[in-house]
Amino acid sequence: MGVIDLPAESQMQQTGERIVNDFSFMVATKNGSGSQTSNSTIVRALFKMGIPVNGKNLFPSNIKGLPTWYTIRVSKDGYTARRSRVEIVVTFNEMTAAEDIVNLPPGGVCILPQEWNWTKSRSDIIYYEVPVKDTVRQFDIPTERREQVSNMVYVGVVAKLYDIPLETIHQALSDQFNGKPKPVQMNYQVVEAAYHWAADNLQKLDRFHIEPMDKTKGKIIITGNEAAALGALFGGVTVTAWYPITPSTSLVDAMLDYKHLRRDPVTGKDTVAIVQAEDEIAAIGMIVGAGWAGARAMTATSGPGISLMSEFAGLAYFAEIPIVVWDVTRMGPSTGLPTRTSQGDILFTYFLGHGDTHHICLIPGSVEECFEFGWRAFDLAEQFQTPVFVLSDLDLGMNNWMAEPFQYPTEPINRGKVLDKEALERFIAEKGEWYRYRDYDQDGISYRTLPGTDHPRAAYFTRGTGHNDQAIYSERSTDWVQNMERLRRKFENARKVVPQPVVDYDAGKQIGLISFGSNDPAVQEVRDRLAAEGIETNYLRLRALPLTPNVHDFVLNHERIYVIENNFDGQMAQVLRMEIPGDTRHIRSLALGDGLPMTPRWIYDNIKRYEGK
Amino acid sequence: MGVIDLPAESQMQQTGERIVNDFSFMVATKNGSGSQTSNSTIVRALFKMGIPVNGKNLFPSNIKGLPTWYTIRVSKDGYTARRSRVEIVVTFNEMTAAEDIVNLPPGGVCILPQEWNWTKSRSDIIYYEVPVKDTVRQFDIPTERREQVSNMVYVGVVAKLYDIPLETIHQALSDQFNGKPKPVQMNYQVVEAAYHWAADNLQKLDRFHIEPMDKTKGKIIITGNEAAALGALFGGVTVTAWYPITPSTSLVDAMLDYKHLRRDPVTGKDTVAIVQAEDEIAAIGMIVGAGWAGARAMTATSGPGISLMSEFAGLAYFAEIPIVVWDVTRMGPSTGLPTRTSQGDILFTYFLGHGDTHHICLIPGSVEECFEFGWRAFDLAEQFQTPVFVLSDLDLGMNNWMAEPFQYPTEPINRGKVLDKEALERFIAEKGEWYRYRDYDQDGISYRTLPGTDHPRAAYFTRGTGHNDQAIYSERSTDWVQNMERLRRKFENARKVVPQPVVDYDAGKQIGLISFGSNDPAVQEVRDRLAAEGIETNYLRLRALPLTPNVHDFVLNHERIYVIENNFDGQMAQVLRMEIPGDTRHIRSLALGDGLPMTPRWIYDNIKRYEGK
Amino acid sequence: MATNKTVGKTNTLGLTREDYKGNKSTLCPGCGHDSISNQIISVAYDVGLKQENVIKLSGIGCSSKTPAYFLGRSHAFNAIHGRMPSIATGATLANHELTAIGVSGDGDTGSIGLGQFKHMMRRNVPMVYIIENNGVYGLTKGQFSATADAGQELKYYGKNEYPAIDLCMEAIVGGATFVARSFSGHAEQVRALLKAALAHRGTAVIDIISPCVTFNNNPNSNKSYDYGKANEIPLHEIELIPEGFVPEREEISIDPDKMESYEAGQEILVRMHDGTFIRLQKVGPDHDPRSKAQALALLEKVGMEQLFLTGLIYYEEPRPTLLDTLHVVDTPLARLQGDTLRPPKEALDKLMQSMM
Amino acid sequence: MATNKTVGKTNTLGLTREDYKGNKSTLCPGCGHDSISNQIISVAYDVGLKQENVIKLSGIGCSSKTPAYFLGRSHAFNAIHGRMPSIATGATLANHELTAIGVSGDGDTGSIGLGQFKHMMRRNVPMVYIIENNGVYGLTKGQFSATADAGQELKYYGKNEYPAIDLCMEAIVGGATFVARSFSGHAEQVRALLKAALAHRGTAVIDIISPCVTFNNNPNSNKSYDYGKANEIPLHEIELIPEGFVPEREEISIDPDKMESYEAGQEILVRMHDGTFIRLQKVGPDHDPRSKAQALALLEKVGMEQLFLTGLIYYEEPRPTLLDTLHVVDTPLARLQGDTLRPPKEALDKLMQSMM
Ligand SMILES: Cc1ncc(C[n+]2csc(CCOP(=O)(O)OP(=O)(O)O)c2C)c(N)n1
Ligand SMILES: Cc1ncc(C[n+]2csc(CCOP(=O)(O)OP(=O)(O)O)c2C)c(N)n1
Ligand code: SF4
Ligand code: SF4
Ligand SMILES: [Mg+2]
Ligand SMILES: [Mg+2]
């Protein structure tokens, strides 16, 4: 992590002026110590003060004891990308303290336990030592809670040093514990004590300040996985089958948490079934069975699960069964880094399954889109009778993001071309027949019936083997090719219907940036910075595969295209080269797969390098 | 199959002249009726007469009763590609007779059972009716053999009509049954009877003639799967784990058949273990375990198996374990057409596994290369400590091909950088250390030890999770990136070492053809034909992925490139567009995925269409 | 589903037996699987099964092809190798009113599919799960499957040196509540078991030895017709008796817990969840299928002595099915419409409010 | 591998106990898995295990991480979730002289890995297979695993409504020849079983209840320490006795076939393939592990009554291992060199000749 921050930021560090609402905290603790509660409390409190804020958790693949870091960025300008540098570090983990401190910029701040008696070897930073043990000892706290509550000490100190009102902390704590008075009180008393201790004992020496703003009014804070779960519940999901895997587990956990939204008030029974399968093959198998039988069915998984789902993905594609698969991507290959973010499953998921298979993939770029694609994915899957993959990632999925309140679905539920008994009767009356895979509308999408349809001609035979348009087994070349051509028609049709990219385009600009997913905040920030330096860029944010036609235009209309992505091989750049019918030599891949969310700094440095300025 | 033959061929049909050694037979029978023996007998007999011959079996995914077709091409010029038209059809299956006959060209021949009393509605073809039941009835044949032996009737008739000496048939039969006199006699008597009946009763009316040549001298006939099995056995395979799946099963069957080559003469024990696993995940898991522990380990499978192997493929890639995986490709997506050929697993296999994974893929274009890659794959796998996939296909793997006798491996077995006890001692003495994933030679390939190495520092920890170069678990970004960069170095290094393409290049020609695998005979034939019409082409036959640098040059040095492949999406063309750093707009994909081996006709028509001539 | 004797040529639904057929089989003539398809057709016709409400599910294999050959008016899903249990789980979750009939092979269930098979039973997915067990992989031309007995020989693949997996034992241990073994050559018993299985609520497993005439019908193979015909030992004759047709007194005539022996001809009456009874008339060795311990001991003996025992091996008063445990609404999930699927705007707004 | 009391601070190989350690554990303090790692270290030290000849294999989970924490001089392979059995199969095939120790979890073995687990036992892959069974998925933060007992409750995921999979029962039915259950809180028994398992030839399965202190240690969970301490019923005390140390007379003192009951303190002597004996000194209910029927009956009872019985549950005179059935040369395949690997040119030429 030897990268430095954007120039303007680092310049700020050199001067002695007051820095207000534009810096980052990092809290270094141990995994499983309960520091998440403290960190979220700070984030929520800042948010309640109207200050744009973003929290990112960098945690190990471990349950208890290994180092974990939480960074909180406050940005008066509303930037939410990861910054490569933090100004204030709360070092509550002795294992990493040396390294955490060494990385502070001059003028930086270190808050640490007094009882360590740490040698303060840097004279260019400010140390605040706080008596953690003594503060907690004052209270009668059950042993198993003590470690977690100790972390409230830094909350109190931070609140005092940076002028976060105690009431706001109290409210934030109350939110955290859903208003349960006992835990709120247990934690709050420690915050309060630390706050007062700091008031009495610490002299504010640093230049960082928090001041209330009004920039978060009407906004919410939520993780992408929670947003996706809500989207699915408002999208009418009826069957979810899953197998636990980081970082997708919290998506299904959120479905369980919000399942009450789908509870029949009269009977108290649910309109959604959530089943923990024995593995990912079974999970996707269950939703393929459910999707076939008429449920809106989904699963959520990550890399290893995607690999295991390959065979079923191909079956669902070829037998034309609607399912929704969330891939909350983590770092691969293989088991890789289960708690690090990545956008490295693009090529593999796009072509998941042997033979000539390819899938619709949606790529949300914000928690709002996690919600939106949460419901829209079902409409697309049922409209096109095909699997829809949603490629989110750990950063988007598991971190807390500020967002506009979600918009209630703008379109009615679309179940696609399903013939129920009456519709089937009408259909047959009109056309004299109904064949499952006949392309009646020349859009590649044929009509399906659901099992249980009470009509003697409703049944058809579903299979992963070759079939003619009557759903009868066939090994004839012509039947095979005809069916594949229909599938291609369908896919080409989907190309026009999937979420279009978000394009910011001005003719005349020579540089086009292409990115997607959780990189968006970093790209947005870097564009502002470049523009400030006179380097104007256009920007296209992809939201789906296959590529929509306007992507071609965007690529071909620029002299230089930078494809910014969070993986090692530059997979999206590869897809662009593969699909765009034209000279694509001006595409340059800016790919970094180091497990961390993209920083504006890295993009900036690379673009500047290539632009030679 | 509405395609017609190459122009010169069809012209031949129109004239009345004698056609010698340049036409095709098709034998239409029922699956499971034992006609394979008859067909192979004819092929072997023709081969023994010195005539270039190729047999292709078009069979259903069924055990008994469904239609099956066997085509035999005789070609004085040595062409072995599938022709889209046949001149002589042996219709022994009433279910398909009408269609089989309708497709005959004028002047064509139909040989069929007398007892059908078939209405001979075409006057432009010649019918030969033969008394199948009566011929067989003369002999005392066990009921369960009767159906198979009935098929010997057409062997006798064909032999008579086309001047195949009875002795040659007898020899061919003898080869078939490994010289066992009883079955040879049982079958031969029927051939002989039919031959004599034909001599007495049939008047030769057609213009097709077989004449002995000397073009097969010193050649062999073999299937690609047998060749691959032999290659593996001569390549020192020690562990094979597999799960039955068409069309790869016969590869492992051949290993069982030839296992005696690897039997210790003293103890009678084998130096190779072949295990039938419970599924493909277990099959690849076993060879990953075996490869790790020092075996030369392989499996053979097809599409659905490749899908199931995804997760382990990624593990083996990332943990750097040598294994060899044969994908004898069949038609997908999904279960697709299990008995039809395809080259449709290219993209999926190349990127098999989530995250940034990619693999070395070898693509044999002949049975000779099946043998060669059979042994070479192990050398590459061990040299690069990585999975090597061999992409064969059903046509190459299961059909009988004429070939040069296989060349004994030209290079000694290469076990790669393995440190045994002594080598490890020397290594440590010299460098003071040995770390499993350190890039001592800057070629991306590090040194490994095998379990059981009797040295206290030999052990290391193998895992699919992130690790530093000491093989210790690490979540550090720098460790991760460093490791991925080494893997990239290794892959780039492999690019130069994998089998180079076979290139036929003359500066000045504007058209470049690119193809691979079993398409080669069709491409070769079409080039001759085009050349005869004055259209000169260069030709590059790919034999491996990643693409070697000279592929770039070939592509960029032509005005027009045609990429000829047997799949639906033009997957190799996609790989070329993706990887070649230059303007690739002149690449045109000629992709046909209809389950049948590529024909010269189809390629010809398409090239002519685009060339506008 | 009540048993009903058909009068004349149509059943209670006014359908002929012909109406219950599927496409023409493409299996080898004489294949055991075809005869099982025929029994399914007969039973469906006999009990007046509503085909529109049936789903036929299978994996891959000759056996798994058979759903194309019966109940042509039922939806079917011929899925991928070994994974039919998960398809069945999902489909019955989506619509619990469907009657699910699964057909699998010994390779499909015992090799690649063993894990899914076991977990399906643990969840008690309501379905009839038929294994057409021939000890080989038919469709891939005769390799050994995991149910081949140790010592068995095949022409091409030689001798099997691994012990057989007993799928009934696996089913019982796995939590199945209805476990039977039969023989495709014993049509009457297959029909009786199918009727009982269709009446069961929960996973009903029927492991039917079904000879592969092409690859494993050598008389010395214990999966062959000849062997089966000569060696089958039926435990009992089986009959399904509709609710109310059994006098209370008879029901308690035998105490399953005492496991005492009973005379040939004596009966055991197994009461099912809906009051239907399975009457088991003893013809073979003592066995009370209501005791898990007895069932396991019996199968242990069967394994040791390579006996070919057929009949209802284990029956358990059904525990809750997967559907029961999930507490979902009574309307099949697949049939829910607009409003039920999407909570109102107010619900979202309220939630958003709470997150501000 | 003979048991040997260590004199002073080194064992027969001249190594200290320290030499058998691995990296520092990163599991939660108090995790049951750590105590199992400690017992492995102790046993390896005690018996003078040659670490260079050991391979440690695992899947994915907290349990599967533990091979990093013991026997630092052994090669290890931390593979993918649920697939360690196939890795073990391949590795022992490649080199049958290796001593394979596998560590898995209840999720790794009982859920995703159930199929591989069963097929490994059927093949009798020679290895010690340890399941660190805590009834939950530790590493993914506390979901139920398939070994959680019906009715058990977890804070976040509520109540488990499915019956538990009994991995010992699965092992016996699956063909394992050495099946034991233990408790990570019962260190002495774990050690004794490990010693016996290491001496066994074939798959030796040890299902060790190993509490997850973070997600499943509530005293009313029957996978908790408190529950285990209070409710464990050891069947016997176990000791491994080297060849030649048992008088012939004692060996036949109990007739396993009669399965008669024996008094507390009485012994059963289980003779192993190499003449070593496992001495079982009765302390709990009657049980002769040499009887499959008894073992199954015992586990059936254990399941019904949710008993926590520990000890050697089943032992079978080893059938041929996978290696035996494959008839491969005695030199480990991984060690074969040039000429043995590649037949001579003449062999190819002869073959080619025959194809002309
Ligand atoms: C993933 C996968 N692997 C392998 C195959 C090839 N395959 C088709 S059927 C079959 C075995 C079927 O055996 P069984 O289930 O016993 O059915 P049977 O044909 O004997 O009735 C196999 C291995 C496949 N279709 N899919
Ligand atoms: C294919 C795959 N699916 C899911 C996961 C996520 N995962 C990691 S560990 C684990 C469960 C481990 O449970 P168990 O085997 O009981 O081990 P424990 O942590 O309880 O010791 C899961 C589901 C994974 N690594 N790989
Ligand atoms: S191969 Fe065997 S199982 Fe398959 S259809 Fe023929 S007889 Fe039946
Ligand atoms: S989470 Fe549970 S199983 Fe994992 S280390 Fe902690 S206590 Fe052990
Ligand atoms: Mg079978
Ligand atoms: Mg566990």
Short mmCIF file of N, CA and C in Angstrom, two decimals, chain A residues 167-243:
data_model
loop_
_atom_site.label_atom_id
_atom_site.label_comp_id
_atom_site.label_asym_id
_atom_site.label_seq_id
_atom_site.Cartn_x
_atom_site.Cartn_y
_atom_site.Cartn_z
N GLU A 167 -25.24 13.51 22.62
CA GLU A 167 -26.61 13.08 22.28
C GLU A 167 -26.63 12.33 20.95
N THR A 168 -25.83 12.84 20.02
CA THR A 168 -25.81 12.19 18.70
C THR A 168 -25.26 10.78 18.84
N ILE A 169 -24.23 10.63 19.63
CA ILE A 169 -23.69 9.29 19.86
C ILE A 169 -24.77 8.41 20.49
N HIS A 170 -25.49 8.99 21.44
CA HIS A 170 -26.53 8.21 22.11
C HIS A 170 -27.58 7.74 21.10
N GLN A 171 -27.98 8.64 20.23
CA GLN A 171 -28.95 8.27 19.18
C GLN A 171 -28.39 7.17 18.29
N ALA A 172 -27.14 7.33 17.91
CA ALA A 172 -26.52 6.35 17.02
C ALA A 172 -26.47 4.98 17.70
N LEU A 173 -26.11 5.00 18.97
CA LEU A 173 -26.08 3.75 19.73
C LEU A 173 -27.47 3.13 19.79
N SER A 174 -28.41 3.97 20.00
CA SER A 174 -29.79 3.51 20.10
C SER A 174 -30.23 2.86 18.79
N ASP A 175 -29.86 3.46 17.66
CA ASP A 175 -30.13 2.85 16.35
C ASP A 175 -29.47 1.47 16.26
N GLN A 176 -28.22 1.45 16.67
CA GLN A 176 -27.45 0.22 16.61
C GLN A 176 -28.16 -0.93 17.31
N PHE A 177 -28.68 -0.62 18.50
CA PHE A 177 -29.27 -1.69 19.31
C PHE A 177 -30.79 -1.70 19.20
N ASN A 178 -31.28 -1.17 18.13
CA ASN A 178 -32.73 -1.13 17.92
C ASN A 178 -33.47 -0.61 19.15
N GLY A 179 -32.83 0.35 19.79
CA GLY A 179 -33.47 1.01 20.92
C GLY A 179 -33.52 0.20 22.21
N LYS A 180 -32.89 -0.98 22.24
CA LYS A 180 -32.92 -1.77 23.48
C LYS A 180 -32.13 -1.05 24.58
N PRO A 181 -32.80 -0.67 25.64
CA PRO A 181 -32.16 0.22 26.61
C PRO A 181 -30.94 -0.40 27.30
N LYS A 182 -30.96 -1.68 27.58
CA LYS A 182 -29.87 -2.25 28.36
C LYS A 182 -28.51 -2.14 27.66
N PRO A 183 -28.39 -2.68 26.45
CA PRO A 183 -27.08 -2.54 25.81
C PRO A 183 -26.73 -1.09 25.52
N VAL A 184 -27.74 -0.28 25.18
CA VAL A 184 -27.45 1.13 24.90
C VAL A 184 -26.79 1.74 26.14
N GLN A 185 -27.38 1.50 27.28
CA GLN A 185 -26.88 2.09 28.51
C GLN A 185 -25.48 1.56 28.84
N MET A 186 -25.32 0.25 28.71
CA MET A 186 -24.03 -0.35 29.03
C MET A 186 -22.91 0.29 28.22
N ASN A 187 -23.18 0.51 26.95
CA ASN A 187 -22.16 1.09 26.09
C ASN A 187 -22.03 2.61 26.29
N TYR A 188 -23.19 3.22 26.44
CA TYR A 188 -23.17 4.68 26.50
C TYR A 188 -22.40 5.19 27.72
N GLN A 189 -22.56 4.48 28.84
CA GLN A 189 -21.88 4.92 30.05
C GLN A 189 -20.36 4.99 29.84
N VAL A 190 -19.86 4.05 29.06
CA VAL A 190 -18.42 4.03 28.80
C VAL A 190 -18.03 5.18 27.86
N VAL A 191 -18.84 5.39 26.85
CA VAL A 191 -18.58 6.52 25.94
C VAL A 191 -18.54 7.81 26.74
N GLU A 192 -19.52 7.95 27.58
CA GLU A 192 -19.66 9.17 28.37
C GLU A 192 -18.42 9.36 29.26
N ALA A 193 -18.04 8.29 29.94
CA ALA A 193 -16.89 8.39 30.83
C ALA A 193 -15.64 8.77 30.06
N ALA A 194 -15.46 8.13 28.88
CA ALA A 194 -14.28 8.44 28.08
C ALA A 194 -14.33 9.87 27.58
N TYR A 195 -15.51 10.29 27.22
CA TYR A 195 -15.71 11.66 26.73
C TYR A 195 -15.28 12.65 27.81
N HIS A 196 -15.77 12.40 29.02
CA HIS A 196 -15.47 13.33 30.10
C HIS A 196 -14.00 13.25 30.49
N TRP A 197 -13.48 12.04 30.43
CA TRP A 197 -12.05 11.92 30.72
C TRP A 197 -11.25 12.75 29.71
N ALA A 198 -11.63 12.65 28.45
CA ALA A 198 -10.91 13.38 27.41
C ALA A 198 -11.07 14.89 27.62
N ALA A 199 -12.26 15.30 27.97
CA ALA A 199 -12.51 16.72 28.21
C ALA A 199 -11.59 17.23 29.31
N ASP A 200 -11.40 16.41 30.31
CA ASP A 200 -10.60 16.84 31.45
C ASP A 200 -9.11 16.70 31.22
N ASN A 201 -8.72 15.75 30.36
CA ASN A 201 -7.30 15.41 30.32
C ASN A 201 -6.58 15.64 29.00
N LEU A 202 -7.33 15.74 27.92
CA LEU A 202 -6.65 15.85 26.63
C LEU A 202 -6.70 17.28 26.11
N GLN A 203 -5.60 17.69 25.56
CA GLN A 203 -5.59 18.98 24.91
C GLN A 203 -5.61 18.77 23.41
N LYS A 204 -6.55 19.36 22.74
CA LYS A 204 -6.67 19.18 21.29
C LYS A 204 -5.50 19.84 20.60
N LEU A 205 -4.71 19.05 19.90
CA LEU A 205 -3.52 19.60 19.26
C LEU A 205 -3.58 19.53 17.74
N ASP A 206 -4.46 18.67 17.22
CA ASP A 206 -4.43 18.46 15.76
C ASP A 206 -5.35 19.45 15.06
N ARG A 207 -5.29 19.42 13.71
CA ARG A 207 -6.01 20.41 12.92
C ARG A 207 -7.30 19.89 12.32
N PHE A 208 -7.71 18.68 12.73
CA PHE A 208 -8.87 18.09 12.09
C PHE A 208 -10.14 18.39 12.88
N HIS A 209 -11.17 18.77 12.13
CA HIS A 209 -12.39 19.19 12.81
C HIS A 209 -13.62 18.66 12.11
N ILE A 210 -14.57 18.33 12.94
CA ILE A 210 -15.87 17.92 12.41
C ILE A 210 -16.83 19.07 12.69
N GLU A 211 -17.58 19.44 11.66
CA GLU A 211 -18.61 20.46 11.88
C GLU A 211 -19.90 19.99 11.24
N PRO A 212 -20.98 20.25 11.89
CA PRO A 212 -22.26 19.77 11.33
C PRO A 212 -22.49 20.37 9.95
N MET A 213 -23.14 19.61 9.13
CA MET A 213 -23.53 20.10 7.80
C MET A 213 -24.99 19.68 7.59
N ASP A 214 -25.46 19.83 6.36
CA ASP A 214 -26.83 19.34 6.14
C ASP A 214 -26.87 18.50 4.86
N LYS A 215 -25.79 17.79 4.67
CA LYS A 215 -25.68 17.06 3.40
C LYS A 215 -26.21 15.64 3.44
N THR A 216 -26.71 15.20 4.54
CA THR A 216 -27.18 13.81 4.56
C THR A 216 -28.68 13.75 4.79
N LYS A 217 -29.26 14.90 4.80
CA LYS A 217 -30.69 14.96 5.08
C LYS A 217 -31.46 14.11 4.06
N GLY A 218 -32.35 13.30 4.55
CA GLY A 218 -33.17 12.48 3.65
C GLY A 218 -32.41 11.30 3.08
N LYS A 219 -31.16 11.14 3.49
CA LYS A 219 -30.41 9.99 2.98
C LYS A 219 -30.45 8.84 3.98
N ILE A 220 -30.05 7.72 3.49
CA ILE A 220 -29.99 6.55 4.36
C ILE A 220 -28.56 6.01 4.34
N ILE A 221 -28.29 5.13 5.29
CA ILE A 221 -27.02 4.40 5.27
C ILE A 221 -27.35 2.92 5.26
N ILE A 222 -26.70 2.20 4.38
CA ILE A 222 -27.05 0.77 4.23
C ILE A 222 -25.94 0.07 3.48
N THR A 223 -25.85 -1.26 3.64
CA THR A 223 -24.89 -2.04 2.85
C THR A 223 -25.56 -2.51 1.56
N GLY A 224 -24.74 -2.81 0.59
CA GLY A 224 -25.27 -3.30 -0.68
C GLY A 224 -26.01 -4.63 -0.52
N ASN A 225 -25.53 -5.47 0.36
CA ASN A 225 -26.20 -6.75 0.54
C ASN A 225 -27.60 -6.58 1.15
N GLU A 226 -27.70 -5.64 2.11
CA GLU A 226 -29.04 -5.38 2.65
C GLU A 226 -29.95 -4.80 1.57
N ALA A 227 -29.37 -3.91 0.78
CA ALA A 227 -30.15 -3.30 -0.29
C ALA A 227 -30.63 -4.37 -1.27
N ALA A 228 -29.75 -5.29 -1.60
CA ALA A 228 -30.10 -6.36 -2.54
C ALA A 228 -31.21 -7.23 -1.95
N ALA A 229 -31.10 -7.53 -0.67
CA ALA A 229 -32.10 -8.37 -0.02
C ALA A 229 -33.46 -7.67 -0.07
N LEU A 230 -33.47 -6.38 0.23
CA LEU A 230 -34.72 -5.64 0.17
C LEU A 230 -35.26 -5.61 -1.25
N GLY A 231 -34.36 -5.38 -2.20
CA GLY A 231 -34.78 -5.37 -3.59
C GLY A 231 -35.45 -6.68 -3.97
N ALA A 232 -34.85 -7.76 -3.55
CA ALA A 232 -35.41 -9.07 -3.88
C ALA A 232 -36.78 -9.25 -3.21
N LEU A 233 -36.88 -8.83 -1.97
CA LEU A 233 -38.16 -8.99 -1.26
C LEU A 233 -39.25 -8.13 -1.91
N PHE A 234 -38.88 -6.93 -2.34
CA PHE A 234 -39.86 -6.09 -3.05
C PHE A 234 -40.02 -6.55 -4.50
N GLY A 235 -39.11 -7.38 -4.94
CA GLY A 235 -39.19 -7.92 -6.30
C GLY A 235 -39.98 -9.21 -6.36
N GLY A 236 -40.50 -9.62 -5.23
CA GLY A 236 -41.37 -10.79 -5.26
C GLY A 236 -40.65 -12.12 -5.25
N VAL A 237 -39.42 -12.15 -4.72
CA VAL A 237 -38.74 -13.44 -4.59
C VAL A 237 -39.63 -14.38 -3.78
N THR A 238 -39.73 -15.61 -4.22
CA THR A 238 -40.52 -16.58 -3.44
C THR A 238 -39.67 -17.75 -2.95
N VAL A 239 -38.59 -18.05 -3.63
CA VAL A 239 -37.72 -19.12 -3.15
C VAL A 239 -36.25 -18.66 -3.19
N THR A 240 -35.60 -18.73 -2.05
CA THR A 240 -34.16 -18.49 -1.99
C THR A 240 -33.50 -19.75 -1.45
N ALA A 241 -32.52 -20.25 -2.16
CA ALA A 241 -31.72 -21.36 -1.64
C ALA A 241 -30.29 -20.89 -1.68
N TRP A 242 -29.55 -21.23 -0.66
CA TRP A 242 -28.20 -20.66 -0.57
C TRP A 242 -27.30 -21.56 0.23
N TYR A 243 -26.03 -21.29 0.15
CA TYR A 243 -25.04 -21.96 0.98
C TYR A 243 -24.10 -20.88 1.49
#
